[in-house]
């Protein structure tokens, strides 16, 4: 029995470096769930600056060349951010995003990146439906490989929409690379 345990430990020790090398790639499709803090800045429009919980999903594809990584990504998210303006409920609703990211490896399992792209947000006003706003999103983040195909990420992003509305988000994600 001791021989079997010793053999299993030795096999795991020998396989671990090879497994870590396979883990280091940031190439391929990925999917992730997102959660974070969302704050709208309406720049004096009279509806205030609602904030709340952001939640959503994202998809992407990355290409790694040496220590550099570039990729495309898309996301759909929603938010609990809302505010009551004179008895009328104003909600930050769904947010669509498509863009690109580029970064560099800061270690074999950590990627620092910046991102930019197009975003479209909906703000719902009770009794009046929703208004869509086109905008631009920029951000920066860090992705960390957990092992296998799993990764964690954290990022800050800023979006600027029509009608002088801005959005600040701090987001965490858990994902898998295929």
CSV table of N, CA, C and O in Angstrom, one decimal, residues 50-161:
chain,number,residue,atom,x,y,z
A,50,UNK,N,-27.7,56.6,-9.6
A,50,UNK,CA,-28.0,55.3,-9.0
A,50,UNK,C,-26.8,54.3,-9.0
A,50,UNK,O,-26.0,54.4,-9.9
A,51,UNK,N,-26.8,53.5,-8.0
A,51,UNK,CA,-25.7,52.4,-8.0
A,51,UNK,C,-26.4,51.1,-7.6
A,51,UNK,O,-27.4,51.1,-7.0
A,52,UNK,N,-25.7,50.0,-7.8
A,52,UNK,CA,-26.2,48.7,-7.5
A,52,UNK,C,-25.3,47.6,-7.9
A,52,UNK,O,-24.1,47.8,-8.2
A,53,UNK,N,-25.9,46.4,-7.9
A,53,UNK,CA,-25.2,45.2,-8.3
A,53,UNK,C,-25.3,44.9,-9.8
A,53,UNK,O,-26.4,44.9,-10.4
A,54,UNK,N,-24.1,44.7,-10.4
A,54,UNK,CA,-24.1,44.3,-11.8
A,54,UNK,C,-23.9,42.8,-11.9
A,54,UNK,O,-23.2,42.2,-11.1
A,55,UNK,N,-24.6,42.1,-12.8
A,55,UNK,CA,-24.4,40.7,-13.0
A,55,UNK,C,-24.6,40.4,-14.5
A,55,UNK,O,-25.4,41.1,-15.2
A,56,UNK,N,-23.9,39.4,-15.0
A,56,UNK,CA,-24.0,39.1,-16.4
A,56,UNK,C,-23.1,38.0,-16.9
A,56,UNK,O,-22.6,37.2,-16.0
A,57,UNK,N,-23.0,37.8,-18.2
A,57,UNK,CA,-22.2,36.7,-18.8
A,57,UNK,C,-21.4,37.4,-19.9
A,57,UNK,O,-21.8,38.4,-20.5
A,58,UNK,N,-20.2,36.7,-20.2
A,58,UNK,CA,-19.4,37.2,-21.3
A,58,UNK,C,-18.8,36.0,-22.0
A,58,UNK,O,-18.7,34.9,-21.5
A,59,UNK,N,-18.5,36.3,-23.3
A,59,UNK,CA,-17.8,35.4,-24.2
A,59,UNK,C,-16.7,36.0,-24.8
A,59,UNK,O,-16.7,37.3,-25.1
A,60,UNK,N,-15.6,35.3,-25.2
A,60,UNK,CA,-14.5,35.9,-25.9
A,60,UNK,C,-13.6,34.9,-26.5
A,60,UNK,O,-13.8,33.6,-26.4
A,61,UNK,N,-12.6,35.4,-27.3
A,61,UNK,CA,-11.6,34.5,-27.9
A,61,UNK,C,-10.3,35.3,-27.9
A,61,UNK,O,-10.3,36.4,-28.3
A,62,UNK,N,-9.3,34.6,-27.3
A,62,UNK,CA,-8.0,35.3,-27.2
A,62,UNK,C,-6.9,34.5,-28.0
A,62,UNK,O,-7.0,33.3,-28.2
A,63,UNK,N,-5.9,35.3,-28.4
A,63,UNK,CA,-4.8,34.8,-29.1
A,63,UNK,C,-3.5,35.1,-28.4
A,63,UNK,O,-3.3,36.3,-28.0
A,64,UNK,N,-2.7,34.2,-28.0
A,64,UNK,CA,-1.4,34.5,-27.3
A,64,UNK,C,-0.3,34.3,-28.2
A,64,UNK,O,-0.2,33.3,-29.0
A,65,UNK,N,0.6,35.3,-28.3
A,65,UNK,CA,1.9,35.2,-29.0
A,65,UNK,C,3.0,35.6,-28.1
A,65,UNK,O,3.2,36.7,-27.8
A,66,UNK,N,3.7,34.6,-27.6
A,66,UNK,CA,4.8,34.9,-26.6
A,66,UNK,C,4.1,35.4,-25.3
A,66,UNK,O,3.2,34.8,-24.8
A,67,UNK,N,4.6,36.5,-24.9
A,67,UNK,CA,4.0,37.1,-23.7
A,67,UNK,C,2.9,38.1,-23.9
A,67,UNK,O,2.3,38.7,-23.0
A,68,UNK,N,2.4,38.3,-25.2
A,68,UNK,CA,1.4,39.2,-25.5
A,68,UNK,C,0.1,38.4,-25.8
A,68,UNK,O,0.1,37.3,-26.4
A,69,UNK,N,-1.1,39.0,-25.5
A,69,UNK,CA,-2.4,38.4,-25.7
A,69,UNK,C,-3.3,39.5,-26.3
A,69,UNK,O,-3.3,40.6,-25.8
A,70,UNK,N,-4.1,39.1,-27.3
A,70,UNK,CA,-5.1,40.0,-27.9
A,70,UNK,C,-6.3,39.2,-28.1
A,70,UNK,O,-6.3,38.0,-28.3
A,71,UNK,N,-7.5,39.8,-28.0
A,71,UNK,CA,-8.7,39.1,-28.2
A,71,UNK,C,-9.9,39.9,-28.4
A,71,UNK,O,-9.8,41.2,-28.3
A,72,UNK,N,-11.0,39.3,-28.7
A,72,UNK,CA,-12.3,39.9,-28.9
A,72,UNK,C,-13.2,39.4,-27.8
A,72,UNK,O,-13.0,38.3,-27.3
A,73,UNK,N,-14.2,40.2,-27.5
A,73,UNK,CA,-15.1,39.8,-26.4
A,73,UNK,C,-16.5,40.4,-26.6
A,73,UNK,O,-16.6,41.5,-27.2
A,74,UNK,N,-17.5,39.8,-26.0
A,74,UNK,CA,-18.9,40.3,-26.0
A,74,UNK,C,-19.5,40.0,-24.6
A,74,UNK,O,-19.1,39.1,-23.9
A,75,UNK,N,-20.4,40.8,-24.2
A,75,UNK,CA,-21.0,40.7,-22.9
A,75,UNK,C,-22.5,41.2,-22.9
A,75,UNK,O,-22.8,42.1,-23.6
A,76,UNK,N,-23.3,40.6,-22.1
A,76,UNK,CA,-24.6,41.1,-21.7
A,76,UNK,C,-24.7,41.1,-20.2
A,76,UNK,O,-24.4,40.1,-19.6
A,77,UNK,N,-25.1,42.2,-19.7
A,77,UNK,CA,-25.2,42.4,-18.2
A,77,UNK,C,-26.5,43.2,-17.9
A,77,UNK,O,-27.1,43.8,-18.7
A,78,UNK,N,-26.8,43.1,-16.6
A,78,UNK,CA,-27.9,43.9,-16.1
A,78,UNK,C,-27.5,44.5,-14.8
A,78,UNK,O,-26.4,44.1,-14.3
A,79,UNK,N,-28.3,45.3,-14.2
A,79,UNK,CA,-27.9,46.0,-12.9
A,79,UNK,C,-29.2,46.2,-12.1
A,79,UNK,O,-30.3,46.4,-12.6
A,80,UNK,N,-28.9,46.2,-10.8
A,80,UNK,CA,-30.0,46.6,-9.8
A,80,UNK,C,-30.0,48.1,-9.5
A,80,UNK,O,-30.8,48.5,-8.7
A,81,UNK,N,-29.1,48.8,-10.2
A,81,UNK,CA,-29.0,50.3,-9.9
A,81,UNK,C,-30.3,50.9,-10.3
A,81,UNK,O,-30.8,50.8,-11.5
A,82,UNK,N,-31.0,51.6,-9.4
A,82,UNK,CA,-32.2,52.4,-9.7
A,82,UNK,C,-32.3,53.5,-8.7
A,82,UNK,O,-31.6,53.6,-7.7
A,83,UNK,N,-33.2,54.4,-9.1
A,83,UNK,CA,-33.4,55.6,-8.3
A,83,UNK,C,-34.9,56.0,-8.4
A,83,UNK,O,-35.5,55.8,-9.5
A,84,UNK,N,-35.5,56.6,-7.4
A,84,UNK,CA,-36.9,57.0,-7.4
A,84,UNK,C,-36.8,58.6,-7.6
A,84,UNK,O,-36.3,59.3,-6.8
A,85,UNK,N,-37.4,59.0,-8.7
A,85,UNK,CA,-37.4,60.4,-9.0
A,85,UNK,C,-38.9,60.9,-8.9
A,85,UNK,O,-39.6,60.6,-9.9
A,86,UNK,N,-39.3,61.6,-7.9
A,86,UNK,CA,-40.6,62.1,-7.7
A,86,UNK,C,-41.7,61.0,-7.9
A,86,UNK,O,-42.7,61.2,-8.5
A,87,UNK,N,-41.4,59.8,-7.3
A,87,UNK,CA,-42.4,58.7,-7.4
A,87,UNK,C,-42.3,57.9,-8.6
A,87,UNK,O,-43.0,56.9,-8.8
A,88,UNK,N,-41.3,58.2,-9.5
A,88,UNK,CA,-41.1,57.4,-10.7
A,88,UNK,C,-39.8,56.7,-10.6
A,88,UNK,O,-38.8,57.2,-10.3
A,89,UNK,N,-39.9,55.4,-10.9
A,89,UNK,CA,-38.7,54.5,-10.7
A,89,UNK,C,-37.9,54.5,-12.0
A,89,UNK,O,-38.4,54.3,-13.1
A,90,UNK,N,-36.6,54.9,-11.9
A,90,UNK,CA,-35.7,54.9,-13.0
A,90,UNK,C,-34.7,53.8,-12.8
A,90,UNK,O,-34.0,53.8,-11.8
A,91,UNK,N,-34.6,52.8,-13.7
A,91,UNK,CA,-33.7,51.6,-13.6
A,91,UNK,C,-32.6,51.6,-14.6
A,91,UNK,O,-32.9,51.8,-15.8
A,92,UNK,N,-31.4,51.3,-14.2
A,92,UNK,CA,-30.3,51.0,-15.1
A,92,UNK,C,-30.6,49.5,-15.6
A,92,UNK,O,-30.4,48.6,-14.7
A,93,UNK,N,-30.9,49.3,-16.8
A,93,UNK,CA,-31.3,48.0,-17.3
A,93,UNK,C,-30.1,47.3,-18.0
A,93,UNK,O,-29.0,47.6,-17.7
A,94,UNK,N,-30.4,46.5,-19.0
A,94,UNK,CA,-29.4,45.7,-19.6
A,94,UNK,C,-28.3,46.6,-20.3
A,94,UNK,O,-28.6,47.7,-20.7
A,95,UNK,N,-27.2,46.0,-20.4
A,95,UNK,CA,-26.0,46.7,-21.0
A,95,UNK,C,-25.3,45.6,-22.0
A,95,UNK,O,-25.0,44.6,-21.5
A,96,UNK,N,-25.2,46.0,-23.2
A,96,UNK,CA,-24.6,45.1,-24.2
A,96,UNK,C,-23.2,45.7,-24.5
A,96,UNK,O,-23.1,46.9,-24.6
A,97,UNK,N,-22.2,44.9,-24.7
A,97,UNK,CA,-20.9,45.3,-25.0
A,97,UNK,C,-20.2,44.4,-26.0
A,97,UNK,O,-20.4,43.2,-25.9
A,98,UNK,N,-19.5,44.9,-27.0
A,98,UNK,CA,-18.6,44.2,-27.9
A,98,UNK,C,-17.3,45.0,-28.1
A,98,UNK,O,-17.4,46.2,-28.2
A,99,UNK,N,-16.2,44.3,-27.9
A,99,UNK,CA,-14.9,45.0,-28.0
A,99,UNK,C,-13.7,44.1,-28.1
A,99,UNK,O,-13.9,42.9,-28.5
A,100,UNK,N,-12.6,44.7,-27.8
A,100,UNK,CA,-11.3,44.0,-27.9
A,100,UNK,C,-10.5,44.2,-26.7
A,100,UNK,O,-10.7,45.2,-25.9
A,101,UNK,N,-9.6,43.3,-26.4
A,101,UNK,CA,-8.7,43.5,-25.3
A,101,UNK,C,-7.3,43.1,-25.7
A,101,UNK,O,-7.1,42.3,-26.7
A,102,UNK,N,-6.3,43.7,-25.1
A,102,UNK,CA,-4.9,43.4,-25.4
A,102,UNK,C,-4.1,43.5,-24.1
A,102,UNK,O,-4.4,44.4,-23.2
A,103,UNK,N,-3.2,42.6,-23.9
A,103,UNK,CA,-2.4,42.6,-22.6
A,103,UNK,C,-1.1,41.9,-22.7
A,103,UNK,O,-0.7,41.4,-23.8
A,104,UNK,N,-0.5,41.7,-21.6
A,104,UNK,CA,0.8,41.0,-21.5
A,104,UNK,C,0.8,40.1,-20.2
A,104,UNK,O,0.1,40.4,-19.2
A,105,UNK,N,1.5,39.0,-20.3
A,105,UNK,CA,1.6,38.2,-19.1
A,105,UNK,C,2.5,38.8,-18.1
A,105,UNK,O,3.6,39.2,-18.4
A,106,UNK,N,2.1,38.9,-16.9
A,106,UNK,CA,2.9,39.4,-15.7
A,106,UNK,C,3.5,38.2,-15.0
A,106,UNK,O,4.4,38.4,-14.1
A,107,UNK,N,3.0,37.0,-15.3
A,107,UNK,CA,3.5,35.7,-14.8
A,107,UNK,C,3.0,34.7,-15.7
A,107,UNK,O,2.1,34.9,-16.5
A,108,UNK,N,3.4,33.4,-15.6
A,108,UNK,CA,2.9,32.4,-16.4
A,108,UNK,C,1.4,32.2,-16.3
A,108,UNK,O,0.8,31.6,-17.2
A,109,UNK,N,0.8,32.6,-15.2
A,109,UNK,CA,-0.6,32.4,-15.0
A,109,UNK,C,-1.4,33.7,-14.8
A,109,UNK,O,-2.6,33.6,-14.4
A,110,UNK,N,-0.8,34.8,-15.0
A,110,UNK,CA,-1.5,36.1,-14.8
A,110,UNK,C,-1.4,37.0,-16.0
A,110,UNK,O,-0.3,37.2,-16.5
A,111,UNK,N,-2.5,37.6,-16.4
A,111,UNK,CA,-2.5,38.4,-17.6
A,111,UNK,C,-3.1,39.8,-17.2
A,111,UNK,O,-4.1,39.9,-16.6
A,112,UNK,N,-2.3,40.9,-17.4
A,112,UNK,CA,-2.8,42.2,-17.3
A,112,UNK,C,-3.2,42.7,-18.6
A,112,UNK,O,-2.6,42.5,-19.6
A,113,UNK,N,-4.4,43.4,-18.7
A,113,UNK,CA,-4.9,43.8,-20.0
A,113,UNK,C,-5.7,45.1,-19.9
A,113,UNK,O,-6.1,45.6,-18.8
A,114,UNK,N,-5.9,45.7,-21.1
A,114,UNK,CA,-6.7,46.9,-21.3
A,114,UNK,C,-7.8,46.5,-22.3
A,114,UNK,O,-7.6,45.5,-23.1
A,115,UNK,N,-8.9,47.2,-22.3
A,115,UNK,CA,-10.0,46.8,-23.2
A,115,UNK,C,-10.7,48.1,-23.7
A,115,UNK,O,-10.6,49.1,-23.1
A,116,UNK,N,-11.3,48.0,-24.9
A,116,UNK,CA,-12.1,49.1,-25.4
A,116,UNK,C,-13.1,48.5,-26.4
A,116,UNK,O,-12.9,47.5,-27.0
A,117,UNK,N,-14.3,49.2,-26.5
A,117,UNK,CA,-15.3,48.8,-27.4
A,117,UNK,C,-16.5,49.6,-27.4
A,117,UNK,O,-16.6,50.6,-26.7
A,118,UNK,N,-17.5,49.1,-28.0
A,118,UNK,CA,-18.9,49.7,-28.2
A,118,UNK,C,-19.8,49.1,-27.1
A,118,UNK,O,-19.8,47.9,-26.8
A,119,UNK,N,-20.6,50.0,-26.5
A,119,UNK,CA,-21.6,49.5,-25.5
A,119,UNK,C,-22.9,50.2,-25.8
A,119,UNK,O,-23.0,51.3,-26.3
A,120,UNK,N,-24.0,49.5,-25.4
A,120,UNK,CA,-25.3,50.0,-25.6
A,120,UNK,C,-26.1,49.7,-24.3
A,120,UNK,O,-26.2,48.5,-24.0
A,121,UNK,N,-26.5,50.7,-23.6
A,121,UNK,CA,-27.2,50.6,-22.3
A,121,UNK,C,-28.7,51.0,-22.5
A,121,UNK,O,-29.0,51.9,-23.2
A,122,UNK,N,-29.5,50.4,-21.7
A,122,UNK,CA,-30.9,50.8,-21.6
A,122,UNK,C,-31.2,51.3,-20.2
A,122,UNK,O,-30.8,50.7,-19.2
A,123,UNK,N,-31.9,52.4,-20.2
A,123,UNK,CA,-32.4,53.0,-18.9
A,123,UNK,C,-33.9,53.0,-19.0
A,123,UNK,O,-34.5,53.6,-19.9
A,124,UNK,N,-34.5,52.3,-18.1
A,124,UNK,CA,-36.0,52.2,-18.1
A,124,UNK,C,-36.6,53.2,-17.1
A,124,UNK,O,-36.1,53.3,-16.0
A,125,UNK,N,-37.6,53.9,-17.5
A,125,UNK,CA,-38.3,54.8,-16.7
A,125,UNK,C,-39.8,54.3,-16.6
A,125,UNK,O,-40.4,54.1,-17.6
A,126,UNK,N,-40.2,54.0,-15.3
A,126,UNK,CA,-41.5,53.5,-15.1
A,126,UNK,C,-42.6,54.3,-15.8
A,126,UNK,O,-42.7,55.5,-15.7
A,127,UNK,N,-43.4,53.6,-16.6
A,127,UNK,CA,-44.5,54.2,-17.3
A,127,UNK,C,-44.1,54.8,-18.6
A,127,UNK,O,-44.9,55.3,-19.4
A,128,UNK,N,-42.8,54.9,-18.9
A,128,UNK,CA,-42.3,55.5,-20.2
A,128,UNK,C,-41.5,54.5,-21.0
A,128,UNK,O,-41.0,54.9,-22.1
A,129,UNK,N,-41.3,53.3,-20.6
A,129,UNK,CA,-40.5,52.3,-21.3
A,129,UNK,C,-39.0,52.5,-21.1
A,129,UNK,O,-38.6,53.1,-20.1
A,130,UNK,N,-38.2,52.2,-22.1
A,130,UNK,CA,-36.8,52.3,-22.0
A,130,UNK,C,-36.1,53.1,-23.1
A,130,UNK,O,-36.6,53.2,-24.2
A,131,UNK,N,-35.1,53.7,-22.7
A,131,UNK,CA,-34.3,54.5,-23.7
A,131,UNK,C,-32.9,53.8,-23.8
A,131,UNK,O,-32.3,53.5,-22.8
A,132,UNK,N,-32.5,53.6,-25.1
A,132,UNK,CA,-31.1,53.1,-25.3
A,132,UNK,C,-30.1,54.2,-25.6
A,132,UNK,O,-30.5,55.2,-26.2
A,133,UNK,N,-28.9,53.9,-25.1
A,133,UNK,CA,-27.8,54.9,-25.3
A,133,UNK,C,-26.6,54.2,-25.8
A,133,UNK,O,-26.2,53.2,-25.3
A,134,UNK,N,-26.1,54.7,-26.9
A,134,UNK,CA,-24.8,54.1,-27.5
A,134,UNK,C,-23.7,54.8,-26.8
A,134,UNK,O,-23.7,56.0,-26.4
A,135,UNK,N,-22.6,54.0,-26.7
A,135,UNK,CA,-21.4,54.6,-26.0
A,135,UNK,C,-20.1,53.9,-26.3
A,135,UNK,O,-20.1,52.9,-27.0
A,136,UNK,N,-19.1,54.3,-25.6
A,136,UNK,CA,-17.8,53.7,-25.7
A,136,UNK,C,-17.3,53.2,-24.3
A,136,UNK,O,-17.6,54.0,-23.3
A,137,UNK,N,-16.8,52.0,-24.2
A,137,UNK,CA,-16.3,51.5,-22.9
A,137,UNK,C,-14.7,51.3,-23.0
A,137,UNK,O,-14.2,50.8,-24.0
A,138,UNK,N,-14.0,51.7,-22.0
A,138,UNK,CA,-12.6,51.4,-21.8
A,138,UNK,C,-12.4,50.8,-20.4
A,138,UNK,O,-13.2,51.1,-19.5
A,139,UNK,N,-11.4,50.1,-20.3
A,139,UNK,CA,-11.1,49.5,-19.0
A,139,UNK,C,-9.8,48.8,-18.9
A,139,UNK,O,-9.0,48.8,-19.9
A,140,UNK,N,-9.5,48.3,-17.7
A,140,UNK,CA,-8.3,47.6,-17.4
A,140,UNK,C,-8.5,46.5,-16.4
A,140,UNK,O,-9.4,46.6,-15.6
A,141,UNK,N,-7.8,45.4,-16.5
A,141,UNK,CA,-8.0,44.3,-15.6
A,141,UNK,C,-6.9,43.3,-15.5
A,141,UNK,O,-5.8,43.5,-16.1
A,142,UNK,N,-7.1,42.3,-14.6
A,142,UNK,CA,-6.1,41.2,-14.4
A,142,UNK,C,-6.9,39.9,-14.4
A,142,UNK,O,-7.9,39.8,-13.8
A,143,UNK,N,-6.4,39.0,-15.2
A,143,UNK,CA,-6.9,37.6,-15.3
A,143,UNK,C,-5.9,36.7,-14.7
A,143,UNK,O,-4.7,36.7,-15.0
A,144,UNK,N,-6.4,35.7,-13.8
A,144,UNK,CA,-5.5,34.8,-13.2
A,144,UNK,C,-6.0,33.4,-13.4
A,144,UNK,O,-7.2,33.1,-13.1
A,145,UNK,N,-5.1,32.5,-13.9
A,145,UNK,CA,-5.5,31.1,-14.1
A,145,UNK,C,-5.5,30.4,-12.8
A,145,UNK,O,-4.6,30.4,-12.0
A,146,UNK,N,-6.6,29.7,-12.5
A,146,UNK,CA,-6.7,28.9,-11.3
A,146,UNK,C,-6.2,27.5,-11.4
A,146,UNK,O,-5.8,26.9,-10.4
A,147,UNK,N,-6.1,27.0,-12.5
A,147,UNK,CA,-5.7,25.6,-12.8
A,147,UNK,C,-6.7,25.0,-13.7
A,147,UNK,O,-7.9,25.4,-13.8
A,148,UNK,N,-6.3,24.0,-14.4
A,148,UNK,CA,-7.2,23.4,-15.4
A,148,UNK,C,-7.5,24.5,-16.4
A,148,UNK,O,-6.7,25.3,-16.9
A,149,UNK,N,-8.8,24.7,-16.7
A,149,UNK,CA,-9.2,25.7,-17.7
A,149,UNK,C,-9.9,26.9,-16.9
A,149,UNK,O,-10.4,27.8,-17.6
A,150,UNK,N,-10.0,26.9,-15.6
A,150,UNK,CA,-10.7,27.9,-14.9
A,150,UNK,C,-9.8,29.1,-14.7
A,150,UNK,O,-8.6,29.1,-14.5
A,151,UNK,N,-10.5,30.3,-14.6
A,151,UNK,CA,-9.8,31.6,-14.3
A,151,UNK,C,-10.7,32.5,-13.6
A,151,UNK,O,-11.9,32.4,-13.6
A,152,UNK,N,-10.0,33.4,-12.8
A,152,UNK,CA,-10.7,34.5,-12.2
A,152,UNK,C,-10.2,35.8,-12.8
A,152,UNK,O,-9.1,35.9,-13.3
A,153,UNK,N,-11.1,36.8,-12.8
A,153,UNK,CA,-10.6,38.1,-13.3
A,153,UNK,C,-11.3,39.2,-12.5
A,153,UNK,O,-12.3,39.0,-11.9
A,154,UNK,N,-10.6,40.3,-12.5
A,154,UNK,CA,-11.1,41.6,-11.9
A,154,UNK,C,-10.8,42.7,-12.8
A,154,UNK,O,-9.7,42.8,-13.4
A,155,UNK,N,-11.7,43.7,-13.0
A,155,UNK,CA,-11.5,44.8,-13.8
A,155,UNK,C,-12.3,46.0,-13.4
A,155,UNK,O,-13.3,45.9,-12.8
A,156,UNK,N,-11.7,47.2,-13.8
A,156,UNK,CA,-12.5,48.4,-13.7
A,156,UNK,C,-12.8,48.8,-15.1
A,156,UNK,O,-12.0,48.7,-16.0
A,157,UNK,N,-14.0,49.3,-15.3
A,157,UNK,CA,-14.3,49.9,-16.7
A,157,UNK,C,-15.2,51.1,-16.6
A,157,UNK,O,-16.0,51.3,-15.6
A,158,UNK,N,-15.0,52.0,-17.5
A,158,UNK,CA,-15.7,53.2,-17.7
A,158,UNK,C,-16.4,53.3,-19.0
A,158,UNK,O,-15.8,53.0,-20.0
A,159,UNK,N,-17.7,53.7,-19.0
A,159,UNK,CA,-18.4,53.8,-20.2
A,159,UNK,C,-19.0,55.2,-20.3
A,159,UNK,O,-19.4,55.8,-19.3
A,160,UNK,N,-19.0,55.8,-21.5
A,160,UNK,CA,-19.6,57.1,-21.7
A,160,UNK,C,-20.6,57.0,-22.8
A,160,UNK,O,-20.3,56.5,-23.9
A,161,UNK,N,-21.9,57.3,-22.5
A,161,UNK,CA,-23.0,57.2,-23.4
A,161,UNK,C,-23.5,58.5,-23.9
A,161,UNK,O,-23.1,59.6,-23.3
